Structure formats: C-alpha cells, structure tokens
mmCIF file of C-alpha atoms in Angstrom:
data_model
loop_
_atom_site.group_PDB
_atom_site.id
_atom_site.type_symbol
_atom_site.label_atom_id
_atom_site.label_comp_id
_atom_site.label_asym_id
_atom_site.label_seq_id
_atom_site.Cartn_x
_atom_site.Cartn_y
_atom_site.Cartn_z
ATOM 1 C CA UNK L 158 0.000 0.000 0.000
ATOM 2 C CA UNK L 159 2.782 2.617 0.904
ATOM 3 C CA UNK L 160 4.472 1.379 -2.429
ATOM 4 C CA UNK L 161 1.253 2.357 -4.539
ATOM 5 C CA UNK L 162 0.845 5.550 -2.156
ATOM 6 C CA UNK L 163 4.466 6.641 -3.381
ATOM 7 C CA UNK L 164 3.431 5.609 -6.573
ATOM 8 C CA UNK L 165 0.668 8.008 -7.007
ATOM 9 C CA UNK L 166 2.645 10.298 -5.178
ATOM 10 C CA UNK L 167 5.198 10.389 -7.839
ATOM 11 C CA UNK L 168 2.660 10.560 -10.684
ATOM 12 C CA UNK L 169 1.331 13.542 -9.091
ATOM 13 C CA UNK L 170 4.588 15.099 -8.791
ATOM 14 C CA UNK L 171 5.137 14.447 -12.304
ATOM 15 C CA UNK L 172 2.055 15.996 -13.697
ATOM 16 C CA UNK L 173 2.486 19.061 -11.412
ATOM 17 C CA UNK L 174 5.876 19.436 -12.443
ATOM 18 C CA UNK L 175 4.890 18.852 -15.996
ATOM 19 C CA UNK L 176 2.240 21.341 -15.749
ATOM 20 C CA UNK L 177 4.770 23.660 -13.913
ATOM 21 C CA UNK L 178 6.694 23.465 -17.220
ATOM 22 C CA UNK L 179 4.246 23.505 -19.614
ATOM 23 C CA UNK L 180 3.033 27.006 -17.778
ATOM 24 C CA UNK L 181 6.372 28.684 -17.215
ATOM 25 C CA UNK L 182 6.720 27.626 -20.814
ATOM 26 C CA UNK L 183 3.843 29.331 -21.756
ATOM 27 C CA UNK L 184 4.588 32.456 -19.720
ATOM 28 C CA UNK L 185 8.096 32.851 -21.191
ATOM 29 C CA UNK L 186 6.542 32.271 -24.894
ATOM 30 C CA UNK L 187 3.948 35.034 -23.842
ATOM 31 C CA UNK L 188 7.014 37.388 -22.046
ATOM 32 C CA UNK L 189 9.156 36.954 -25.418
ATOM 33 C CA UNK L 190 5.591 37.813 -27.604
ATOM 34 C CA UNK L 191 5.540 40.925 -25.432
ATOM 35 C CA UNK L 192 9.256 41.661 -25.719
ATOM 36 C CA UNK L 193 9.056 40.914 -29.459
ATOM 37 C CA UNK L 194 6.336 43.800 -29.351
ATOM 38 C CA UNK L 195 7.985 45.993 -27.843
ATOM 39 C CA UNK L 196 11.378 45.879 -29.445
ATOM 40 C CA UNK L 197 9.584 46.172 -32.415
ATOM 41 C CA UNK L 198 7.734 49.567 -31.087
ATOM 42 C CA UNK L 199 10.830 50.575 -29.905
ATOM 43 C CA UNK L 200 12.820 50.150 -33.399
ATOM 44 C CA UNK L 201 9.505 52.338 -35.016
ATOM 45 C CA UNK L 202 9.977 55.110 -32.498
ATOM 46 C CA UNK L 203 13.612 55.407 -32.868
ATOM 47 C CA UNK L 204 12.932 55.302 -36.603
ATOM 48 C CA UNK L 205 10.354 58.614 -36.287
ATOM 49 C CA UNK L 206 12.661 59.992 -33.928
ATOM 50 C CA UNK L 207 15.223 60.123 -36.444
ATOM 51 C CA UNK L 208 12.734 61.467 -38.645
ATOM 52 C CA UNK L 209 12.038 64.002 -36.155
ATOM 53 C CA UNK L 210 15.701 65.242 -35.899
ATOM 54 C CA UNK L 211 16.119 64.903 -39.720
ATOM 55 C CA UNK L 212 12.696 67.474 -40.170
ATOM 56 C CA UNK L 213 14.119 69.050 -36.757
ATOM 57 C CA UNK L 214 17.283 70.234 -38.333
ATOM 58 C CA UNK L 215 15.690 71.135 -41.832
ATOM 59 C CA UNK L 216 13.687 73.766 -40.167
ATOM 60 C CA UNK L 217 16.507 75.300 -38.526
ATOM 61 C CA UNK L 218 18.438 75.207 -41.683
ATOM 62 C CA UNK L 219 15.392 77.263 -42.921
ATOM 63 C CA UNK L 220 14.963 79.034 -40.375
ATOM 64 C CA UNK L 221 18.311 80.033 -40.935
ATOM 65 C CA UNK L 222 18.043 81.291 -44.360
ATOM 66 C CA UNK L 223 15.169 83.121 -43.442
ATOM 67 C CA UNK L 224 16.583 84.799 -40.986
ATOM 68 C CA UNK L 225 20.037 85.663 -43.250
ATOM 69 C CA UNK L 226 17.038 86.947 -46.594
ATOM 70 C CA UNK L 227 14.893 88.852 -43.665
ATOM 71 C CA UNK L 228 18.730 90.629 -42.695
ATOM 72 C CA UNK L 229 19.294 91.077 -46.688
ATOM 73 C CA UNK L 230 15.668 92.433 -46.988
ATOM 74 C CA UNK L 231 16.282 94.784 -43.842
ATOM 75 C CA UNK L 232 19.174 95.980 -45.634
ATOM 76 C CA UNK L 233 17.923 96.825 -48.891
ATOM 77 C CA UNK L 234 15.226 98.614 -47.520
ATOM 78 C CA UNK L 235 17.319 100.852 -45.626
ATOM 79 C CA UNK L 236 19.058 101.228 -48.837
ATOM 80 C CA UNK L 237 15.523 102.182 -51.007
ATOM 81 C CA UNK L 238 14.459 104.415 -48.002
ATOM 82 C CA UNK L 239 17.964 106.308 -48.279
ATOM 83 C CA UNK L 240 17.698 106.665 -51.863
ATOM 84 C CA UNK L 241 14.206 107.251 -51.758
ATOM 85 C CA UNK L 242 14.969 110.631 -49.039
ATOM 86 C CA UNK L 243 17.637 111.594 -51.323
ATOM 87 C CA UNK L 244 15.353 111.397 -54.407
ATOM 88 C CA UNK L 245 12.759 113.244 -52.741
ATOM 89 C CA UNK L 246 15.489 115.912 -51.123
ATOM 90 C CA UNK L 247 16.484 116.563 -54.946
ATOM 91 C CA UNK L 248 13.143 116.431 -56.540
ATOM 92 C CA UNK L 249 12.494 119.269 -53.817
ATOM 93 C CA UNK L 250 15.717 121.283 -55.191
ATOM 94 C CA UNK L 251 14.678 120.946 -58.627
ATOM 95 C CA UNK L 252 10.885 121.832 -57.784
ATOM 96 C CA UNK L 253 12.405 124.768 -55.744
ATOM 97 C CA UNK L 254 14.784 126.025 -58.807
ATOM 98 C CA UNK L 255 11.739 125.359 -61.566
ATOM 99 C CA UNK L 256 9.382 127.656 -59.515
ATOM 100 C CA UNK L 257 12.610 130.477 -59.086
ATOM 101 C CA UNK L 258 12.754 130.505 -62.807
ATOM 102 C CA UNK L 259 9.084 130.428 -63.751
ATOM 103 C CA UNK L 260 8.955 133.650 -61.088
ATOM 104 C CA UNK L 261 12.181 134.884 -62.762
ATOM 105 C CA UNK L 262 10.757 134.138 -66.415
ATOM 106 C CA UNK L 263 7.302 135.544 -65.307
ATOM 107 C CA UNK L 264 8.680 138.697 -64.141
ATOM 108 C CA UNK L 265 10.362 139.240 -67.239
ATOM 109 C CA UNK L 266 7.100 138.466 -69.722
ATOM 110 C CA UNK L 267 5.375 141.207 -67.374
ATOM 111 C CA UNK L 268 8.176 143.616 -67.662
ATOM 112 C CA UNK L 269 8.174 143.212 -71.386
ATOM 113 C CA UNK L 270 4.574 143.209 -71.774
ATOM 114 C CA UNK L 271 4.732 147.000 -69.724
ATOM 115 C CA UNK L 272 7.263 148.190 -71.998
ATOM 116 C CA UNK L 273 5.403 146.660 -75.124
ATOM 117 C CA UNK L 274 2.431 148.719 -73.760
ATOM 118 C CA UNK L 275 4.532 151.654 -73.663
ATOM 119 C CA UNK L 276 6.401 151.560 -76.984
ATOM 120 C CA UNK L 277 2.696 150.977 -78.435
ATOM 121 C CA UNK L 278 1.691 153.676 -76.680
ATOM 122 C CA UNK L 279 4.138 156.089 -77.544
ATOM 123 C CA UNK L 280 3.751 154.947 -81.740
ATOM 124 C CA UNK L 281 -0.134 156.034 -81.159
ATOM 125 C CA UNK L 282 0.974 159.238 -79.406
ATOM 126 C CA UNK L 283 3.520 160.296 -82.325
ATOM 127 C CA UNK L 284 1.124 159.316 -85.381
#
C-alpha cells in the first residue's frame, strides 16, 4: 500500500511538475511575444525619432536662411528708403529752382509786356 501511495505520489509530482513546465513555458513564450512587441515599437519610435531630428534640423536650416534673406531684406530697404529721401530731397531742389525761374521768367514776360504797352503807346501818341 505505501508502495502504490508513493506511486501516485510520484505521478502527481510528475504531472504538477509537468504542468509547472508547460506554464512557465507558456509564460516565457507570452514574455518573449511581449518583448518581441515591444522591441519592435521601440525600433519604429527610434525610426520617427530620427525622422524628427532629420525634419528638426531642416527647419533650422530654414529658419536660418530666413533669418540671413529677412537681414538682406532689412538691408535693402534701408538702402531704397535712403535713396528714396535723397530722391525726394532733390526732386524738392529741382521743384524749388523750376518755380525760381518760372517767377524769374514771369517777371520778365510782365516787364516786357509793360514796356510793349509803352512803346505801343508812344507809336499812337507820335502818329
């Protein structure tokens, strides 16, 4: 009887040792499905995160030519509103001298004109 009570005994511990294995083997299939996972999630976000630099550093080269054609824009229109003053400064000059003349050359028509008057006056008077 003791011989047959080992004997189940030892079945037992065979088939709870078998099912020990068969779960642990199961869990560590399931751990390495989850590991799989996320090794594979990891490699995809390091794969946008390069992505993300790459795009990252593509802005700031644009950014930096933006900034450099904003500097070259800056200094051109310094440069138009310079020449622009200076037009304006001479166009002022020239709009000055034009209206000195016209008073000059007005004066003049009126002076002739007067003596015109006269002479014609004085060719009535003698005839």
């Amino acid at each position: 009887a003791l011989v047959s009570s080992n004997a189940v005994l030892d079945d037992k511990l065979k088939t709870f040792s078998e099912n020990q294995i068969a779960e642990r083997s199961a869990s560590e299939m399931n751990l390495q499905i989850r590991l799989d996972e996320a090794l594979a999630e990891s490699t995809a976000l390091r794969a946008n995160n390069d992505m993300l630099v790459k795009n990252n550093n593509q802005l700031t080269e644009i950014q930096n030519q933006l900034t450099s054609n904003i500097g070259v824009m800056q200094a051109r229109d310094a440069a138009l509103n310079e020449m622009i003053t200076k037009l304006t400064d001479h166009n002022t000059h020239v709009n000055n001298l034009l209206q000195e003349t016209n008073n000059k050359h007005f004066s003049q028509l009126q002076q002739a004109n007067r003596e015109k008057d006269r002479l014609a006056g004085l060719v009535r008077n003698s005839g």
